[in-house]
């Protein structure tokens, strides 16, 4: 191993008093949902709301006085940038962060708020990394890699030490995989403390980089994923052999399960998880038989999610549960009909969210109109009862734009 259990133990002592020891708590409601005994490590409670605080601080604390004076440089589109900037400010180290030009402004602003100089370069993380490496060489800055660094890996591994101190009889530990720093450190620490524990990694199905590397596969990579924090196209040269030796399996999760996991953390556990942070729970929800009856430790690795995206996820989950439905009614185009429909829907216990009145289309009768009505209802059975009642009233009615429950 390029990183040892002893080095992770040393890193643990380094972060003491500088990085939060986050709670590891049982989650009985998630256990009831999945059939596994779930315990959650809440790394979203770090100062920058991500586990990245650990590796960043250990790396910066390891620098010589001369290296600190010259300054550091990092590449990131999110959590690594904020953690490096935050701890650099605390240690009074000049820091430059290179981010892709299309990085959301909220993340740029959050990084700048910690005093970092932010450069927007290139369209992708790879472009940003190439530019950061050029600047590091030209300005003699210390390069702080987001995952492919033995000190960073050791820092991330401190999570597993804390988890097994809290719940020593865990059967399985599940962690998200991007470049592999978290899963590598976690696996070394967990398997070093408890050889029999099963460590499982999780990737977005749209970015199966570690899965491909382990299996010499060629699944396509790319596309808009909710788990942008682990959407990398190549894994670390240091992390890959560690994962190959110590990680039992890598699971791929699709976007609906990522959405449902984010929603479950919010609505059941009352905590905020970003897509990557919820990947472990998404895997347990996607493959419940694999984890049923086992004591499972999940790392909620981060909570930096756009509030607008979070709101959209909540509404989409209501649609999946058929608590929001859309109905299309064909009606006579005469005065008062809209009021009659609204009154009837109220009598049937539906709450109208939105109405679109369509007349000027060829699929609408010349003396008719179509109403597209979005409704809040109790469940699918309630929606179907409403449709039957409207049909008995003489309206032609169909359900639209409601996805099947996955």
Short mmCIF file of N, CA and C in Angstrom, two decimals, residues 37 39 163-172 194 197 294-296:
data_model
loop_
_atom_site.label_atom_id
_atom_site.label_comp_id
_atom_site.label_asym_id
_atom_site.label_seq_id
_atom_site.Cartn_x
_atom_site.Cartn_y
_atom_site.Cartn_z
N UNK A 37 -29.57 -2.32 8.39
CA UNK A 37 -29.41 -1.50 9.58
C UNK A 37 -28.43 -0.38 9.25
N UNK A 39 -26.33 3.14 9.47
CA UNK A 39 -25.68 4.15 10.30
C UNK A 39 -25.03 5.15 9.36
N UNK A 163 -15.63 5.96 12.21
CA UNK A 163 -16.83 5.16 12.03
C UNK A 163 -16.74 3.84 12.80
N UNK A 164 -15.59 3.18 12.73
CA UNK A 164 -15.44 1.88 13.39
C UNK A 164 -15.24 2.01 14.89
N UNK A 165 -14.81 3.17 15.35
CA UNK A 165 -14.80 3.40 16.80
C UNK A 165 -16.23 3.52 17.33
N UNK A 166 -17.09 4.17 16.54
CA UNK A 166 -18.48 4.36 16.96
C UNK A 166 -19.29 3.07 16.82
N UNK A 167 -19.11 2.37 15.70
CA UNK A 167 -19.88 1.15 15.43
C UNK A 167 -18.91 0.06 14.98
N UNK A 168 -18.22 -0.59 15.92
CA UNK A 168 -17.16 -1.54 15.55
C UNK A 168 -17.66 -2.80 14.84
N UNK A 169 -18.95 -3.11 14.94
CA UNK A 169 -19.45 -4.33 14.33
C UNK A 169 -20.13 -4.09 12.97
N UNK A 170 -19.74 -3.01 12.28
CA UNK A 170 -20.24 -2.80 10.92
C UNK A 170 -19.90 -3.99 10.04
N UNK A 171 -20.86 -4.40 9.20
CA UNK A 171 -20.61 -5.45 8.21
C UNK A 171 -20.10 -4.87 6.90
N UNK A 172 -20.64 -3.70 6.54
CA UNK A 172 -20.36 -3.09 5.23
C UNK A 172 -20.14 -1.60 5.42
N UNK A 194 -10.48 -3.75 10.69
CA UNK A 194 -11.36 -4.92 10.70
C UNK A 194 -11.27 -5.61 9.35
N UNK A 197 -14.41 -6.63 7.20
CA UNK A 197 -15.45 -5.68 6.75
C UNK A 197 -15.44 -5.60 5.23
N UNK A 294 -27.92 -6.52 6.98
CA UNK A 294 -26.54 -6.21 7.35
C UNK A 294 -26.46 -4.85 8.05
N UNK A 295 -25.41 -4.70 8.85
CA UNK A 295 -25.16 -3.42 9.51
C UNK A 295 -24.28 -2.60 8.57
N UNK A 296 -24.84 -1.51 8.03
CA UNK A 296 -24.22 -0.77 6.93
C UNK A 296 -23.85 0.64 7.39
#
